[in-house]
Coordinates of C-alpha atoms in Angstrom, one line a residue:
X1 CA 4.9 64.4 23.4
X2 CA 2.4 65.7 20.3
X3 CA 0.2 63.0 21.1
X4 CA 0.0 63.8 25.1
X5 CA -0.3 67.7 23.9
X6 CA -3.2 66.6 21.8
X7 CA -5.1 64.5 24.1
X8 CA -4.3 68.0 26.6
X9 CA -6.0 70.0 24.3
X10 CA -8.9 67.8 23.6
X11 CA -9.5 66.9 27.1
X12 CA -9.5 71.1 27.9
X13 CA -12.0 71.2 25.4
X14 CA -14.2 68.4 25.7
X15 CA -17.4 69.5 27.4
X16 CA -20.6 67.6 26.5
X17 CA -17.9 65.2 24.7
X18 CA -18.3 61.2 25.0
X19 CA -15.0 59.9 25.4
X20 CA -15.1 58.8 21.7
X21 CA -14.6 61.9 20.7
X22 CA -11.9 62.8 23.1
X23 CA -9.5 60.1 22.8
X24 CA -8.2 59.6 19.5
X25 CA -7.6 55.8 18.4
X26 CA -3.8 55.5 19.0
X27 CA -4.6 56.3 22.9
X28 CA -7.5 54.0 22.8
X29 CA -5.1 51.3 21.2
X30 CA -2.4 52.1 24.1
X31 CA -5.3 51.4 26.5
X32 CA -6.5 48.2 24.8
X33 CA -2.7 46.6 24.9
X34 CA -2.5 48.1 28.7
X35 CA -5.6 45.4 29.3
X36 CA -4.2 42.6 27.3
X37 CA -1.1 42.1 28.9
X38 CA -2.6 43.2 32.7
X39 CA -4.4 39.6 32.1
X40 CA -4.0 35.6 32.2
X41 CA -6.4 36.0 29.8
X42 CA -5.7 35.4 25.9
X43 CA -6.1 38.7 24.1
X44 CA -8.8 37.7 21.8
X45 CA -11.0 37.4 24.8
X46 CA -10.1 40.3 26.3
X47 CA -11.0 42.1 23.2
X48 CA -14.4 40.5 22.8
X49 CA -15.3 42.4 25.9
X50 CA -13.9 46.1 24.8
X51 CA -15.0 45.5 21.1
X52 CA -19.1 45.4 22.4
X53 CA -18.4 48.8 23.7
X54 CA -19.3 50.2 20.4
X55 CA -18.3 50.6 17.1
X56 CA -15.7 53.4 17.7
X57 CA -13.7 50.8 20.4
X58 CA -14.2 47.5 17.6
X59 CA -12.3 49.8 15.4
X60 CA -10.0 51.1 17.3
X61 CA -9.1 47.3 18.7
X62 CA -9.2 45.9 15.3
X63 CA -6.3 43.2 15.1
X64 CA -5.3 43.4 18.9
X65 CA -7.3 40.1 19.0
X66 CA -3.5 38.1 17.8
X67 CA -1.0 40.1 20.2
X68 CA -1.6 37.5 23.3
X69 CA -1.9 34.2 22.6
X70 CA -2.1 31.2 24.6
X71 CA -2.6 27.2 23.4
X72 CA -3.4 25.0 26.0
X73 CA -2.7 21.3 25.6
X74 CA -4.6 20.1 28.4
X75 CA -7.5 21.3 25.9
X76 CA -7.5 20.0 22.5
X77 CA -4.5 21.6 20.8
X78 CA -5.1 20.1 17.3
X79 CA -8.2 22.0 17.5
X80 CA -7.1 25.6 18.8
X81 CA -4.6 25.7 16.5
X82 CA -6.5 25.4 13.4
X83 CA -8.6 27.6 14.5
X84 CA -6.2 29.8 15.2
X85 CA -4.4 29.8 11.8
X86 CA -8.0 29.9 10.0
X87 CA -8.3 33.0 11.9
X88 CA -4.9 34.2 10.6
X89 CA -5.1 33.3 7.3
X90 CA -8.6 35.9 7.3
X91 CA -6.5 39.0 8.8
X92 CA -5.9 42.1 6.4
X93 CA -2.2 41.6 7.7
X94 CA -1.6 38.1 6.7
X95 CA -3.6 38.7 2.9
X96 CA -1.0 41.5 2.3
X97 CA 1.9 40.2 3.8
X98 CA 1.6 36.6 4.6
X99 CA 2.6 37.4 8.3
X100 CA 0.6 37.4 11.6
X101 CA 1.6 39.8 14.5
X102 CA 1.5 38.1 18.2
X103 CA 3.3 40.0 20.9
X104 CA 3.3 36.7 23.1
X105 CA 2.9 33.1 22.4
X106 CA 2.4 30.6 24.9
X107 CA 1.6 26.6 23.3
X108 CA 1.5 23.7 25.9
X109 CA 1.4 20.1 24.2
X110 CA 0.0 17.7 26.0
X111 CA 1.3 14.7 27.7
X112 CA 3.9 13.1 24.0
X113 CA 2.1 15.2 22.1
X114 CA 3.4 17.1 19.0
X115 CA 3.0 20.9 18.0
X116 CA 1.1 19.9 15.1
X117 CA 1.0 23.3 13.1
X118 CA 3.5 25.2 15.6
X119 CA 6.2 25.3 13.0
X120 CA 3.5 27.2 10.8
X121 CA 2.7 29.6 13.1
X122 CA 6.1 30.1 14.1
X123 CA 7.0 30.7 11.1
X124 CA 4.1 33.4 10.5
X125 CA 4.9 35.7 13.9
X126 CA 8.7 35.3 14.4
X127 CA 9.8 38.9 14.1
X128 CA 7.0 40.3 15.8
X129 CA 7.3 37.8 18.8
X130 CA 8.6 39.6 22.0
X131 CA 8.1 36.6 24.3
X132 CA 7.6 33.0 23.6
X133 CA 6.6 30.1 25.9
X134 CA 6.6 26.3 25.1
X135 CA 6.2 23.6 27.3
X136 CA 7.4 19.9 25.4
X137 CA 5.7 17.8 28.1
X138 CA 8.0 14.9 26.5
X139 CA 7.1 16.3 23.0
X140 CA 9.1 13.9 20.2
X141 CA 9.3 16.6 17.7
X142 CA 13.0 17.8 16.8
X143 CA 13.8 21.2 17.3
X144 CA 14.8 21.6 13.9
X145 CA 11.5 20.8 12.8
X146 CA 9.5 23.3 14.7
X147 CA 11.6 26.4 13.4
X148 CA 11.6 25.0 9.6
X149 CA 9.2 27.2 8.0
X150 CA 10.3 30.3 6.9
X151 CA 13.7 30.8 7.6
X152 CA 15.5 33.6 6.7
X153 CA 17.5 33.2 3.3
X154 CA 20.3 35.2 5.2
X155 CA 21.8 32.3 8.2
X156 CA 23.3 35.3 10.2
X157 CA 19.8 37.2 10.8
X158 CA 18.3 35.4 14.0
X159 CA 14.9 33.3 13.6
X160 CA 13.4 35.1 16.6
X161 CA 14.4 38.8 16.2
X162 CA 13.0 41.1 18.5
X163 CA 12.4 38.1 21.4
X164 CA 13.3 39.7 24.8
X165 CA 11.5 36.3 27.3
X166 CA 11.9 32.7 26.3
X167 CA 10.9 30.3 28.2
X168 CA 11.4 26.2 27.9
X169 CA 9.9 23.1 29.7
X170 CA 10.7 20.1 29.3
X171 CA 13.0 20.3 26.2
X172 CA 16.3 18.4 25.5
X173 CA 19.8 19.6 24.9
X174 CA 19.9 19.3 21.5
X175 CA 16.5 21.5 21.1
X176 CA 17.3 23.9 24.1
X177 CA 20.7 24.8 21.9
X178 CA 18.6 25.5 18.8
X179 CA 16.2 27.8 20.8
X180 CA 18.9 29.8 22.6
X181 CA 20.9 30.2 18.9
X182 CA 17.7 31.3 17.4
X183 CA 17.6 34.5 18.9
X184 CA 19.1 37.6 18.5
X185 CA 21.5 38.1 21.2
X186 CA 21.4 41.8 21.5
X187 CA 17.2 41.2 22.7
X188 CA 17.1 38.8 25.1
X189 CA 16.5 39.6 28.5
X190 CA 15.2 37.2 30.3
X191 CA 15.2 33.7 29.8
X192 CA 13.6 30.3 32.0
X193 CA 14.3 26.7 32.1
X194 CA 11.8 24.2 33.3
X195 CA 13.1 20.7 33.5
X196 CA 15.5 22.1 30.5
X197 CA 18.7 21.2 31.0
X198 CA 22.5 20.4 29.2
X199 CA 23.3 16.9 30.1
X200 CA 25.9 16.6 32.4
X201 CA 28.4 15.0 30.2
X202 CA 28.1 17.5 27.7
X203 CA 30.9 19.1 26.3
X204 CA 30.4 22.9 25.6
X205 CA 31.6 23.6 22.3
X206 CA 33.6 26.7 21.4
X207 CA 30.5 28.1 19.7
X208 CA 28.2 28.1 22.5
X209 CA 31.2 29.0 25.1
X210 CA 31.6 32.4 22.8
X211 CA 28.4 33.3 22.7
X212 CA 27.6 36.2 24.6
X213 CA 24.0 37.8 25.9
X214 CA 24.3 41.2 27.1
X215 CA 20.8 42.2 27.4
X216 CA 20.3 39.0 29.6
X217 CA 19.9 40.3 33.1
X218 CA 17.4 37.7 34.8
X219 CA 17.6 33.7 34.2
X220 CA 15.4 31.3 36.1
X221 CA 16.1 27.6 36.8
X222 CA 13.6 25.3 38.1
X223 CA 14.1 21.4 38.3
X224 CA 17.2 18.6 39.1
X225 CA 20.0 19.6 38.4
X226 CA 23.3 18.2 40.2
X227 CA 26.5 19.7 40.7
X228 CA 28.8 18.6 37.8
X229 CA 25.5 19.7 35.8
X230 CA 26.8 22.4 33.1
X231 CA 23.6 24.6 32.5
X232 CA 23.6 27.3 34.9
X233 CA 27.3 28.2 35.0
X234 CA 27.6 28.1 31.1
X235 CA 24.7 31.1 31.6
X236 CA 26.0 32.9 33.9
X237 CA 29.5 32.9 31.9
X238 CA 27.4 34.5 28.7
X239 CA 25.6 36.6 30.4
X240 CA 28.0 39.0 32.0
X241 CA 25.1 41.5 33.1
X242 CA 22.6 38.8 35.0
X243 CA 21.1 40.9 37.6
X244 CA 19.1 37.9 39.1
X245 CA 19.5 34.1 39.2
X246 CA 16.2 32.5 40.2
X247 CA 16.5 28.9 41.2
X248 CA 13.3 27.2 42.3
X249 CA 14.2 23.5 44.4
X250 CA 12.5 21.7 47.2
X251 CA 14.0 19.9 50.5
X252 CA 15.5 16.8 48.9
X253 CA 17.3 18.5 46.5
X254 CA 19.0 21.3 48.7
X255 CA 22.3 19.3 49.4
X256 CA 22.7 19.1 45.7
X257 CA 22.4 22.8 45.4
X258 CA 24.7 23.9 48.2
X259 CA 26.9 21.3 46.1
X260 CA 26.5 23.3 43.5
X261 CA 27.4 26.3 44.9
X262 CA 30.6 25.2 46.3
X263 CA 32.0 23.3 42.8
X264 CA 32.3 27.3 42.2
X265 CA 30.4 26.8 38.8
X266 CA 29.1 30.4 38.8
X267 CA 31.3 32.5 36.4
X268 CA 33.7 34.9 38.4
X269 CA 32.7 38.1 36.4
X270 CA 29.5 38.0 38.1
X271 CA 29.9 40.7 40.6
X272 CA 26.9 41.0 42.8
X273 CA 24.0 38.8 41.1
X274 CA 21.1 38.3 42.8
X275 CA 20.4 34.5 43.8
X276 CA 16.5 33.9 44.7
X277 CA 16.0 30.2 45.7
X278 CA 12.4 29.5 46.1
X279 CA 11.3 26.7 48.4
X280 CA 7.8 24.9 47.5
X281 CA 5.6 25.8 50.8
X282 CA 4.7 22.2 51.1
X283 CA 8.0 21.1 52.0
X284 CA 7.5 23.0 55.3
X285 CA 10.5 24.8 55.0
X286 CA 11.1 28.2 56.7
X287 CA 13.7 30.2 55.1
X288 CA 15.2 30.5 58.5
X289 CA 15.5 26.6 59.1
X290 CA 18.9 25.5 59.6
X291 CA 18.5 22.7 56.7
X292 CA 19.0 26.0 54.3
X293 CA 22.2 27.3 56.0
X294 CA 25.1 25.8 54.5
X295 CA 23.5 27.1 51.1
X296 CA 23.2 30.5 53.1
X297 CA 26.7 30.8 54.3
X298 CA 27.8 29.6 50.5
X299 CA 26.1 32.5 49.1
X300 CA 27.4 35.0 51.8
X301 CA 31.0 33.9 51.7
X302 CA 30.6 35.0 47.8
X303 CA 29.5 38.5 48.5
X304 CA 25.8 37.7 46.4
X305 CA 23.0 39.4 47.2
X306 CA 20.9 36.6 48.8
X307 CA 17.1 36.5 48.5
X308 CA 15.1 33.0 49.9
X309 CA 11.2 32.8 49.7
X310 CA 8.9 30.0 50.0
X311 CA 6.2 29.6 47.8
X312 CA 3.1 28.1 46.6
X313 CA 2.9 25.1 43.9
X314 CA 0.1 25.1 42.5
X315 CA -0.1 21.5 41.5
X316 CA 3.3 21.0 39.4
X317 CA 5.7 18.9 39.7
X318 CA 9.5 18.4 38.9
X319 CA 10.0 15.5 36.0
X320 CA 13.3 13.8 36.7

């Protein structure tokens, strides 16, 4: 509220003013993050643009460059990611404190490639991250080995902090478990699988079946999953506020959702969760077709709220 009254004041009094001299540099900061994240863009970029302004904005932007950052694998990774560490290592931040602050992290390996420095830069942004992305693509590396660096002496203080989105593709059981556990489970809001599964023999042990996310009101499923599959009803049994289940799927695999649906795998204390299936738009599917009503008719008899969309893939596939 000071701060609004201030800019209040200025802006009453700012005739003949550039706008420099109106807005002081926590605004001008405010509007800088307000761009980053409005973009696909990695923030570095982004700032390049704002910071030839002038000097007053360069300041004012100074460090912003790190709080969006995006790795793609398809790209040389190797090479972005030194790069981006031998940016790191040059930040007033990381000389005092031996830490780098990004907001959101995105890293896709390419096709059985490693992380190669991920653990590293993990290990430098952990308690500022707010959302993480990481797509495996097949990637060898144990999960154990990409959150090694820096771990907190204390075991009961979470790797990941303040992360509120996680999203996995393409990761096994074994390193899906260590992601989820690594997180503090008063944050986490929403969280995404992609090809990320339990197996569907597995056995959930007492420590994962206790577990309990509050905060977690919105998970999203996309891939093969079959009925006797354990993943989504174990979620929806520790997350006893989801709001939304968002399950993406395509023609073939409909009977094995509706499947699904009917082995009663969703947890009972879910009172009115929303369930969004999206349908890829090349499966020429209309969400009034009568393929999709036995998974309708499941989802009424339940009392859910039910919401069906088709939508556009933009070139990606499901790995089996």
């Amino acid at each position: 509220m000071a701060t609004e009254a201030r800019l209040d004041d200025q802006l009453r009094h700012s005739s003949g003013k550039t706008i420099n001299d109106v807005l002081p540099p926590e605004i001008l900061a405010e509007i800088f993050n307000a761009a980053i994240f409005d973009t696909w863009e990695p923030a570095y970029k982004t700032m390049t643009n704002l910071s030839l302004v002038c000097r007053s904005w360069k300041e004012a932007g100074r460090g912003l460059e790190l709080s969006k950052v995006l790795i793609n694998g398809s790209e040389s990774l190797i090479e972005q990611m030194d790069a981006l560490l031998e940016h790191i290592h040059t930040t007033p931040i990381f000389q005092e404190s031996n830490r780098a602050v990004i907001r959101r992290l995105s890293v896709r390996a390419g096709y059985q490639q490693d992380f190669h420095r991920l653990p590293e830069l993990l290990g430098l942004c952990r308690t500022s991250l707010r959302g993480l992305k990481l797509d495996g693509f097949f990637t060898g590396v144990p999960a154990a080995e990409l959150l090694q660096d820096a771990k907190p002496e204390d075991r009961s203080t979470p790797y990941f902090p303040n992360l509120t989105f996680l999203d996995l593709a393409k990761f096994s059981t074994e390193k899906f478990i260590v992601f989820i556990t690594s997180v503090d489970s008063m944050k986490l809001e929403h969280l995404s699988l992609r090809d990320t599964f339990l197996r569907d023999d597995f056995i959930v042990p007492d420590e994962l079946a206790n577990l309990r996310l509050p905060r977690l009101k919105r998970v999203t499923v996309s891939g093969h999953f079959g009925p006797v599959n354990p993943t989504v009803g174990w979620l929806c049994q520790i997350a006893p506020n989801l709001q939304l289940l968002e399950l993406h799927t395509i023609r073939q695999r409909l009977p094995a959702m509706t499947e699904f649906f009917a082995a009663d795998r969703i947890h009972k204390s879910l009172k009115e969760p929303r369930i969004l299936i999206k349908i890829d738009k090349s499966d020429h599917l209309d969400p009034e077709s009568p393929d999709l009503a036995p998974l309708v008719q499941l989802i009424k008899e339940r009392g859910w709220k039910q919401w069906i969309c088709v939508y556009m893939n933009r070139g990606s596939r499901v790995y089996e």
